[in-house]
Amino acid sequence: MKYIDEFRDGDVARKIADRLATEARGDRQYSFMEFCGGHTHAISRYGVSELLPTNVRMIHGPGCPVCVLPIGRVDMAIKLALEHDVIVCTYGDTMRVPASDSLSLTKAKARGGDIRMVYSAADALTVARDNPERQVVFFAIGFETTTPPTALAILRAQREGLKNFSVLCCHVLTPSAITHILESPEVRQYGTVPIDGFIGPAHVSIVIGAAPYEHFAEEYRKPVVIAGFEPLDVMQAILMLVRQVNDGRAHVENEFTRAVDRDGNLAAQQKVSEVFELRPSFEWRGLGEVPYSALKIRPAFAEFDAERRFDVGYKPVADNKACECGAILRGVKKPTDCKIFGTVCTPENPVGSCMVSSEGACAAHYAYGRFKDIPVVTA
Amino acid sequence: MVNLGGIRKEVSIELVPEAQVGDYVIVHVGHAIGMIDPDEAERTLALFGEMSAATGVSA
């Protein structure tokens, strides 16, 4: 496909790898966090880490929407389906996130809950139109990329006067999560998570633009390079980060100029701010309560807010004790540091959220990297 | 209507009202969220792995 294949060329990848090997200084370590799950997936799938010099390390960030969804939020959706006889529509990955009582939306569906996988928020609206006698809730998750389509669905429901459609809003914000990581004791005090710079998200940045990251470059002196999702994009971004570190610079640079500018998609931002406002606090799996890190539906659209329409309060629930998703999402641990990785916890039977989506650090390592952990021995 | 490597799929262009037939768009959950700038794409391809003179594409 055009604009995809050219960005996956192996020969060019080796050329960038050669430059990296030349320019990365042998007398220091480089640690960069790729915030976004799309990059985590690309790095594992295309073996990007194998092409990097040994002193350049990538730390997986928390930018996988399914991974950061706390158990209590999935419980709310399950409760809607099983106790309020609501049709719950949601994205495919959300269906398998482990919840309380060994349930997930998939398992709640097996128990008789009317839970449907949709490709788009617009499809949830269609379900509502087709089932006027039933209440339909769209369980909306994701970062700034999935929020504008949810806003459009709510605006359309209002225009059409739909009385049986509402949204369980769990949309979260990228910049506040990055701030939270930079403020965390692991980064600030102990230095157990050394971060020399960030690879900025691809699709999120299409929507919000490059400007929101300038704060991190200026206030925290961390370089940010926004990169596309293809392997060459990621490698070039790492090269640009190494160059910034070598020069002692901390700027926002944009490798993904073919789709990202400084301002982002203003039409999308306008729809989002029309429908949503900031939540004072929201719990993330792994990061805990993060102030002003998520969105809720504005009072003007209260009738489309499932949290107001139904009696389903949020109750925080602790993660499985053996699961290290929390530490992995903060960059403190690697998937292989988890005792149950690949044994009890697999993509077929995930215990933690990082094993669910292909963007999750554990699922990506399980699919593409786990055999590389085993030393090859000759018989 | 978009063509995704041979698969034809209807997506919403409400978020990129300027999109025209023949443009390349980036699709996320059934919605086009942005457009590809072909000139910038060529420029990025030319940049890959070049010497450091090519850096400094500040956003």
Short mmCIF file of C-alpha atoms in Angstrom, two decimals:
data_model
loop_
_atom_site.label_atom_id
_atom_site.label_comp_id
_atom_site.label_asym_id
_atom_site.label_seq_id
_atom_site.Cartn_x
_atom_site.Cartn_y
_atom_site.Cartn_z
CA MET A 1 0.00 0.00 0.00
CA LYS A 2 1.34 3.44 -0.89
CA TYR A 3 2.80 5.45 2.02
CA ILE A 4 3.19 2.18 3.95
CA ASP A 5 5.53 -0.12 2.01
CA GLU A 6 8.20 2.55 1.43
CA PHE A 7 8.34 3.06 5.19
CA ARG A 8 9.12 -0.63 5.82
CA ASP A 9 12.16 -1.04 3.53
CA GLY A 10 14.74 -3.31 5.19
CA ASP A 11 17.74 -1.84 3.34
CA VAL A 12 16.87 1.66 4.47
CA ALA A 13 16.40 0.32 8.01
CA ARG A 14 19.96 -1.02 7.96
CA LYS A 15 21.21 2.32 6.67
CA ILE A 16 19.56 4.12 9.59
CA ALA A 17 20.92 1.44 11.95
CA ASP A 18 24.44 2.12 10.63
CA ARG A 19 24.06 5.82 11.27
CA LEU A 20 22.78 5.09 14.77
CA ALA A 21 25.76 2.84 15.48
CA THR A 22 28.09 5.62 14.30
CA GLU A 23 26.42 8.46 16.16
CA ALA A 24 25.42 6.84 19.47
CA ARG A 25 28.35 7.56 21.77
CA GLY A 26 29.96 4.50 23.28
CA ASP A 27 30.53 6.17 26.65
CA ARG A 28 26.88 6.59 27.59
CA GLN A 29 23.50 4.89 27.74
CA TYR A 30 20.42 6.17 25.93
CA SER A 31 16.91 5.36 27.22
CA PHE A 32 13.90 6.55 25.30
CA MET A 33 10.24 5.92 26.05
CA GLU A 34 7.85 5.24 23.22
CA PHE A 35 4.65 6.45 24.81
CA CYS A 36 2.27 4.91 22.34
CA GLY A 37 1.18 1.29 22.01
CA GLY A 38 1.27 1.58 18.23
CA HIS A 39 5.01 2.16 18.45
CA THR A 40 5.44 -0.66 21.01
CA HIS A 41 3.78 -2.97 18.50
CA ALA A 42 5.92 -1.73 15.59
CA ILE A 43 9.16 -2.07 17.59
CA SER A 44 8.37 -5.69 18.48
CA ARG A 45 6.85 -6.73 15.17
CA TYR A 46 9.64 -5.41 12.95
CA GLY A 47 12.49 -6.23 15.33
CA VAL A 48 13.52 -2.60 15.68
CA SER A 49 15.20 -3.23 19.04
CA GLU A 50 17.54 -5.76 17.41
CA LEU A 51 18.74 -3.07 14.99
CA LEU A 52 19.62 -0.64 17.78
CA PRO A 53 23.09 -0.32 19.31
CA THR A 54 23.27 -2.13 22.67
CA ASN A 55 23.47 1.15 24.58
CA VAL A 56 20.18 2.45 23.14
CA ARG A 57 17.23 1.07 25.08
CA MET A 58 13.52 1.54 24.44
CA ILE A 59 11.15 1.70 27.42
CA HIS A 60 7.52 0.88 26.70
CA GLY A 61 5.09 3.58 27.80
CA PRO A 62 1.47 3.47 28.95
CA GLY A 63 -0.08 4.55 25.63
CA CYS A 64 -2.11 1.42 25.03
CA PRO A 65 -5.75 2.37 25.62
CA VAL A 66 -6.88 -1.08 26.70
CA CYS A 67 -3.90 -1.55 29.02
CA VAL A 68 -4.56 1.53 31.14
CA LEU A 69 -8.27 0.83 31.56
CA PRO A 70 -8.78 -0.08 35.23
CA ILE A 71 -10.80 -3.11 36.28
CA GLY A 72 -13.47 -0.94 37.93
CA ARG A 73 -14.39 0.67 34.61
CA VAL A 74 -14.85 -2.68 32.87
CA ASP A 75 -16.96 -3.75 35.87
CA MET A 76 -19.27 -0.80 35.19
CA ALA A 77 -19.85 -1.93 31.60
CA ILE A 78 -20.45 -5.53 32.71
CA LYS A 79 -22.93 -4.32 35.34
CA LEU A 80 -24.82 -2.35 32.69
CA ALA A 81 -25.16 -5.46 30.53
CA LEU A 82 -25.97 -7.98 33.25
CA GLU A 83 -28.02 -5.94 35.73
CA HIS A 84 -29.55 -3.12 33.69
CA ASP A 85 -30.38 -5.18 30.59
CA VAL A 86 -28.54 -2.71 28.41
CA ILE A 87 -26.97 -3.46 25.02
CA VAL A 88 -23.29 -2.61 25.54
CA CYS A 89 -21.28 -1.82 22.41
CA THR A 90 -17.50 -1.53 22.49
CA TYR A 91 -14.28 -1.94 20.51
CA GLY A 92 -12.93 -5.46 20.00
CA ASP A 93 -9.89 -5.22 22.27
CA THR A 94 -12.01 -4.02 25.19
CA MET A 95 -14.02 -7.23 25.14
CA ARG A 96 -11.20 -9.35 26.58
CA VAL A 97 -9.91 -7.08 29.36
CA PRO A 98 -9.97 -9.01 32.64
CA ALA A 99 -12.47 -7.63 35.18
CA SER A 100 -13.70 -8.63 38.65
CA ASP A 101 -15.02 -12.13 39.47
CA SER A 102 -12.95 -13.68 36.67
CA LEU A 103 -15.21 -11.91 34.20
CA SER A 104 -14.54 -9.94 31.03
CA LEU A 105 -17.06 -8.50 28.61
CA THR A 106 -16.64 -11.63 26.47
CA LYS A 107 -17.41 -13.87 29.46
CA ALA A 108 -20.32 -11.64 30.49
CA LYS A 109 -21.67 -12.10 26.97
CA ALA A 110 -21.47 -15.86 27.45
CA ARG A 111 -23.56 -15.39 30.61
CA GLY A 112 -26.28 -13.80 28.54
CA GLY A 113 -25.28 -10.14 28.49
CA ASP A 114 -26.09 -8.41 25.21
CA ILE A 115 -22.58 -7.17 24.45
CA ARG A 116 -21.62 -6.34 20.91
CA MET A 117 -18.30 -5.57 19.31
CA VAL A 118 -18.34 -2.52 17.04
CA TYR A 119 -15.75 -1.09 14.69
CA SER A 120 -16.76 2.51 15.26
CA ALA A 121 -18.85 4.73 17.55
CA ALA A 122 -21.08 5.30 14.54
CA ASP A 123 -21.90 1.57 14.50
CA ALA A 124 -23.11 1.82 18.11
CA LEU A 125 -25.52 4.55 16.97
CA THR A 126 -26.84 2.19 14.30
CA VAL A 127 -27.47 -0.45 16.99
CA ALA A 128 -29.45 2.15 18.96
CA ARG A 129 -31.54 3.12 15.91
CA ASP A 130 -32.24 -0.55 15.15
CA ASN A 131 -33.30 -1.32 18.75
CA PRO A 132 -35.55 1.57 19.83
CA GLU A 133 -37.09 -0.50 22.66
CA ARG A 134 -33.68 -1.16 24.29
CA GLN A 135 -31.13 1.09 25.97
CA VAL A 136 -27.78 1.08 24.14
CA VAL A 137 -24.53 2.17 25.82
CA PHE A 138 -21.29 2.74 23.92
CA PHE A 139 -18.40 1.85 26.24
CA ALA A 140 -15.97 4.46 24.91
CA ILE A 141 -12.27 4.04 25.58
CA GLY A 142 -9.10 5.41 24.11
CA PHE A 143 -6.85 8.41 23.76
CA GLU A 144 -7.32 11.54 21.64
CA THR A 145 -7.74 9.46 18.48
CA THR A 146 -10.97 7.74 19.44
CA THR A 147 -12.47 10.72 21.28
CA PRO A 148 -13.51 12.79 18.21
CA PRO A 149 -15.57 9.90 16.75
CA THR A 150 -17.31 9.50 20.14
CA ALA A 151 -18.06 13.25 20.15
CA LEU A 152 -19.55 12.95 16.66
CA ALA A 153 -21.77 10.06 17.80
CA ILE A 154 -23.12 12.07 20.75
CA LEU A 155 -23.73 15.14 18.57
CA ARG A 156 -25.56 13.01 16.02
CA ALA A 157 -27.65 11.29 18.71
CA GLN A 158 -28.69 14.73 19.93
CA ARG A 159 -29.57 15.89 16.40
CA GLU A 160 -31.64 12.78 15.82
CA GLY A 161 -33.28 12.99 19.25
CA LEU A 162 -32.24 9.40 20.10
CA LYS A 163 -33.59 8.57 23.56
CA ASN A 164 -31.96 5.16 23.98
CA PHE A 165 -28.29 5.99 23.35
CA SER A 166 -25.66 6.94 25.91
CA VAL A 167 -21.90 6.73 26.36
CA LEU A 168 -19.81 5.34 29.23
CA CYS A 169 -16.95 7.75 28.72
CA CYS A 170 -13.45 6.52 29.62
CA HIS A 171 -11.45 8.71 27.24
CA VAL A 172 -8.01 9.66 28.52
CA LEU A 173 -5.40 12.27 27.67
CA THR A 174 -1.84 11.69 26.49
CA PRO A 175 -0.07 14.82 27.81
CA SER A 176 -1.28 14.34 31.40
CA ALA A 177 -0.02 10.76 31.40
CA ILE A 178 3.42 11.91 30.18
CA THR A 179 3.49 14.55 32.94
CA HIS A 180 2.58 11.89 35.47
CA ILE A 181 5.47 9.67 34.34
CA LEU A 182 7.92 12.58 34.41
CA GLU A 183 6.76 13.47 37.93
CA SER A 184 6.90 9.87 39.18
CA PRO A 185 9.47 9.05 41.89
CA GLU A 186 11.01 6.38 39.62
CA VAL A 187 11.97 9.08 37.14
CA ARG A 188 12.55 12.08 39.40
CA GLN A 189 14.03 10.72 42.62
CA TYR A 190 15.36 7.20 42.23
CA GLY A 191 16.34 7.35 38.58
CA THR A 192 15.27 3.71 38.26
CA VAL A 193 13.51 4.66 35.02
CA PRO A 194 16.02 6.80 33.16
CA ILE A 195 14.28 8.68 30.36
CA ASP A 196 16.40 10.72 27.96
CA GLY A 197 13.55 11.51 25.61
CA PHE A 198 10.21 10.46 24.16
CA ILE A 199 8.94 9.19 20.86
CA GLY A 200 5.70 11.13 20.49
CA PRO A 201 2.57 9.30 19.32
CA ALA A 202 1.59 9.20 15.65
CA HIS A 203 -2.19 9.24 15.43
CA VAL A 204 -2.72 11.11 18.69
CA SER A 205 -0.47 13.87 17.36
CA ILE A 206 -2.48 14.09 14.13
CA VAL A 207 -5.39 15.18 16.34
CA ILE A 208 -3.67 17.30 19.03
CA GLY A 209 -0.69 18.57 17.00
CA ALA A 210 2.91 18.98 18.09
CA ALA A 211 2.38 22.00 20.36
CA PRO A 212 1.25 20.12 23.52
CA TYR A 213 4.67 18.44 23.79
CA GLU A 214 6.60 21.72 23.86
CA HIS A 215 5.97 21.89 27.60
CA PHE A 216 7.92 18.64 28.15
CA ALA A 217 10.84 19.88 26.11
CA GLU A 218 10.93 23.23 27.89
CA GLU A 219 9.98 22.38 31.48
CA TYR A 220 11.52 18.93 31.82
CA ARG A 221 14.35 19.29 29.28
CA LYS A 222 13.28 16.09 27.54
CA PRO A 223 13.50 15.91 23.75
CA VAL A 224 10.37 14.66 21.97
CA VAL A 225 10.31 13.35 18.41
CA ILE A 226 6.87 12.65 16.96
CA ALA A 227 7.05 9.58 14.73
CA GLY A 228 4.83 7.68 12.32
CA PHE A 229 3.91 4.06 13.06
CA GLU A 230 6.11 2.40 10.43
CA PRO A 231 9.45 0.85 11.43
CA LEU A 232 11.56 3.36 9.46
CA ASP A 233 9.68 6.21 11.14
CA VAL A 234 10.54 4.78 14.55
CA MET A 235 14.21 4.22 13.68
CA GLN A 236 14.62 7.69 12.23
CA ALA A 237 12.97 9.16 15.34
CA ILE A 238 15.43 7.28 17.57
CA LEU A 239 18.30 8.67 15.46
CA MET A 240 16.87 12.18 15.87
CA LEU A 241 16.60 11.65 19.64
CA VAL A 242 20.21 10.44 19.85
CA ARG A 243 21.32 13.55 17.95
CA GLN A 244 19.39 15.83 20.31
CA VAL A 245 20.91 14.14 23.36
CA ASN A 246 24.42 14.37 21.86
CA ASP A 247 23.94 18.07 21.13
CA GLY A 248 22.40 18.74 24.57
CA ARG A 249 19.19 19.92 22.91
CA ALA A 250 15.62 19.35 24.14
CA HIS A 251 13.19 20.28 21.38
CA VAL A 252 10.01 18.95 19.89
CA GLU A 253 10.88 17.57 16.47
CA ASN A 254 8.50 16.04 14.01
CA GLU A 255 9.45 13.02 11.92
CA PHE A 256 5.80 12.50 10.91
CA THR A 257 5.41 15.72 8.94
CA ARG A 258 3.39 13.91 6.29
CA ALA A 259 0.45 13.88 8.72
CA VAL A 260 1.23 16.03 11.78
CA ASP A 261 1.57 19.80 12.08
CA ARG A 262 1.88 22.06 15.10
CA ASP A 263 -1.83 22.69 15.60
CA GLY A 264 -3.36 19.29 14.86
CA ASN A 265 -6.85 18.64 13.53
CA LEU A 266 -8.78 21.74 14.61
CA ALA A 267 -12.14 20.41 13.36
CA ALA A 268 -11.71 17.34 15.58
CA GLN A 269 -10.56 19.40 18.58
CA GLN A 270 -13.62 21.64 18.23
CA LYS A 271 -16.04 18.67 18.30
CA VAL A 272 -14.26 17.24 21.36
CA SER A 273 -14.40 20.47 23.35
CA GLU A 274 -18.05 20.96 22.44
CA VAL A 275 -19.02 17.63 23.99
CA PHE A 276 -16.41 16.91 26.68
CA GLU A 277 -14.80 18.62 29.64
CA LEU A 278 -11.92 17.63 31.95
CA ARG A 279 -12.43 15.19 34.79
CA PRO A 280 -10.71 16.38 37.99
CA SER A 281 -9.23 12.91 38.41
CA PHE A 282 -9.31 9.50 36.74
CA GLU A 283 -7.82 6.16 37.73
CA TRP A 284 -5.42 4.55 35.26
CA ARG A 285 -4.28 0.98 35.57
CA GLY A 286 -0.63 1.13 36.60
CA LEU A 287 -0.50 4.88 37.18
CA GLY A 288 -3.27 5.20 39.79
CA GLU A 289 -5.35 8.37 40.09
CA VAL A 290 -4.03 10.97 37.65
CA PRO A 291 -5.36 14.52 37.98
CA TYR A 292 -7.05 16.07 34.93
CA SER A 293 -6.11 13.11 32.80
CA ALA A 294 -9.48 12.15 31.35
CA LEU A 295 -12.66 13.56 29.87
CA LYS A 296 -16.30 13.46 30.89
CA ILE A 297 -19.44 14.46 29.06
CA ARG A 298 -20.51 18.10 29.52
CA PRO A 299 -23.76 18.74 31.46
CA ALA A 300 -25.38 20.03 28.24
CA PHE A 301 -25.22 16.45 26.95
CA ALA A 302 -26.14 14.81 30.30
CA GLU A 303 -28.86 12.66 28.76
CA PHE A 304 -26.18 10.86 26.70
CA ASP A 305 -23.99 10.20 29.74
CA ALA A 306 -24.42 6.59 30.88
CA GLU A 307 -22.90 7.45 34.28
CA ARG A 308 -25.85 9.80 34.91
CA ARG A 309 -28.51 7.73 33.24
CA PHE A 310 -27.77 4.51 35.13
CA ASP A 311 -26.87 3.80 38.73
CA VAL A 312 -23.36 2.44 38.16
CA GLY A 313 -20.85 4.13 40.43
CA TYR A 314 -17.12 3.61 39.92
CA LYS A 315 -15.45 1.32 42.44
CA PRO A 316 -11.67 0.92 42.28
CA VAL A 317 -10.53 -2.71 42.23
CA ALA A 318 -6.98 -3.94 42.90
CA ASP A 319 -5.19 -5.76 40.09
CA ASN A 320 -4.26 -9.43 40.30
CA LYS A 321 -1.35 -9.66 42.76
CA ALA A 322 0.88 -11.75 40.52
CA CYS A 323 0.41 -9.39 37.57
CA GLU A 324 3.13 -6.78 36.91
CA CYS A 325 1.13 -4.69 34.42
CA GLY A 326 1.27 -1.68 36.71
CA ALA A 327 5.07 -1.61 36.88
CA ILE A 328 5.33 -2.42 33.16
CA LEU A 329 3.03 0.49 32.28
CA ARG A 330 5.25 2.83 34.30
CA GLY A 331 8.36 1.55 32.53
CA VAL A 332 9.77 0.12 35.78
CA LYS A 333 9.63 -3.51 34.66
CA LYS A 334 9.81 -5.46 31.40
CA PRO A 335 7.26 -8.13 30.44
CA THR A 336 9.85 -10.85 31.10
CA ASP A 337 10.26 -9.59 34.68
CA CYS A 338 6.73 -10.84 35.40
CA LYS A 339 6.51 -14.32 36.92
CA ILE A 340 3.33 -15.25 35.07
CA PHE A 341 4.37 -13.89 31.66
CA GLY A 342 3.85 -16.52 28.98
CA THR A 343 2.91 -19.21 31.49
CA VAL A 344 -0.29 -18.38 33.36
CA CYS A 345 -0.81 -15.17 31.39
CA THR A 346 -1.02 -15.51 27.59
CA PRO A 347 -2.96 -13.67 24.86
CA GLU A 348 -5.51 -16.56 24.87
CA ASN A 349 -5.99 -16.26 28.62
CA PRO A 350 -4.78 -12.82 29.72
CA VAL A 351 -4.47 -12.12 33.44
CA GLY A 352 -3.34 -8.54 32.99
CA SER A 353 -4.41 -5.90 30.52
CA CYS A 354 -0.96 -5.64 28.86
CA MET A 355 -1.48 -9.14 27.44
CA VAL A 356 -4.83 -8.27 25.83
CA SER A 357 -4.30 -5.82 23.01
CA SER A 358 -1.64 -6.35 20.34
CA GLU A 359 -0.42 -2.89 21.38
CA GLY A 360 0.20 -4.07 24.94
CA ALA A 361 3.85 -4.51 25.91
CA CYS A 362 3.30 -8.11 27.06
CA ALA A 363 1.22 -9.20 24.05
CA ALA A 364 3.73 -7.62 21.65
CA HIS A 365 6.65 -9.35 23.34
CA TYR A 366 4.74 -12.65 23.50
CA ALA A 367 3.88 -12.54 19.79
CA TYR A 368 7.21 -11.39 18.39
CA GLY A 369 9.94 -11.50 21.00
CA ARG A 370 9.58 -14.40 23.39
CA PHE A 371 11.72 -16.89 21.45
CA LYS A 372 14.59 -14.43 21.37
CA ASP A 373 14.80 -14.68 25.18
CA ILE A 374 15.79 -18.33 24.96
CA PRO A 375 19.52 -18.87 24.50
CA VAL A 376 20.38 -21.08 21.52
CA VAL A 377 22.41 -24.09 22.65
CA THR A 378 23.98 -26.61 20.36
CA ALA A 379 23.37 -30.24 21.20
CA MET B 1 -15.25 5.31 0.37
CA VAL B 2 -11.61 4.36 0.98
CA ASN B 3 -9.48 1.63 -0.53
CA LEU B 4 -7.38 -0.06 2.18
CA GLY B 5 -4.85 -2.06 0.20
CA GLY B 6 -7.62 -3.57 -1.91
CA ILE B 7 -10.40 -3.64 0.68
CA ARG B 8 -13.07 -1.05 0.05
CA LYS B 9 -14.61 0.44 3.17
CA GLU B 10 -16.89 3.33 3.88
CA VAL B 11 -15.45 5.78 6.43
CA SER B 12 -16.64 9.11 7.79
CA ILE B 13 -14.81 12.24 6.61
CA GLU B 14 -16.67 14.51 9.02
CA LEU B 15 -13.37 15.22 10.84
CA VAL B 16 -11.47 16.06 7.63
CA PRO B 17 -14.05 18.00 5.61
CA GLU B 18 -11.35 19.13 3.16
CA ALA B 19 -10.69 15.55 1.93
CA GLN B 20 -11.31 15.02 -1.77
CA VAL B 21 -11.63 11.86 -3.87
CA GLY B 22 -8.09 10.65 -4.61
CA ASP B 23 -6.57 11.93 -1.35
CA TYR B 24 -4.78 9.66 1.11
CA VAL B 25 -6.30 9.82 4.59
CA ILE B 26 -5.37 8.20 7.90
CA VAL B 27 -8.25 6.12 9.19
CA HIS B 28 -8.91 5.41 12.86
CA VAL B 29 -12.00 3.55 14.13
CA GLY B 30 -13.97 4.19 10.95
CA HIS B 31 -13.16 7.88 10.73
CA ALA B 32 -10.58 9.70 8.69
CA ILE B 33 -8.67 11.72 11.31
CA GLY B 34 -6.01 13.30 9.11
CA MET B 35 -4.58 13.56 5.62
CA ILE B 36 -1.24 12.51 4.15
CA ASP B 37 0.80 15.30 2.60
CA PRO B 38 2.53 13.59 -0.39
CA ASP B 39 5.34 16.19 -0.58
CA GLU B 40 6.18 15.79 3.10
CA ALA B 41 6.12 11.99 2.69
CA GLU B 42 8.75 12.25 -0.09
CA ARG B 43 10.83 14.60 2.04
CA THR B 44 10.78 12.17 4.99
CA LEU B 45 11.80 9.25 2.75
CA ALA B 46 14.73 11.30 1.49
CA LEU B 47 15.71 12.13 5.07
CA PHE B 48 16.02 8.54 6.35
CA GLY B 49 19.49 7.82 7.62
CA GLU B 50 21.02 10.92 6.09
CA MET B 51 23.86 12.76 7.77
CA SER B 52 22.93 15.10 10.56
CA ALA B 53 22.71 18.11 8.23
CA ALA B 54 19.20 16.91 7.47
CA THR B 55 17.98 17.22 11.07
CA GLY B 56 16.24 20.11 12.69
CA VAL B 57 12.80 19.71 11.14
CA SER B 58 11.38 21.51 14.13
CA ALA B 59 7.65 21.28 14.55
#
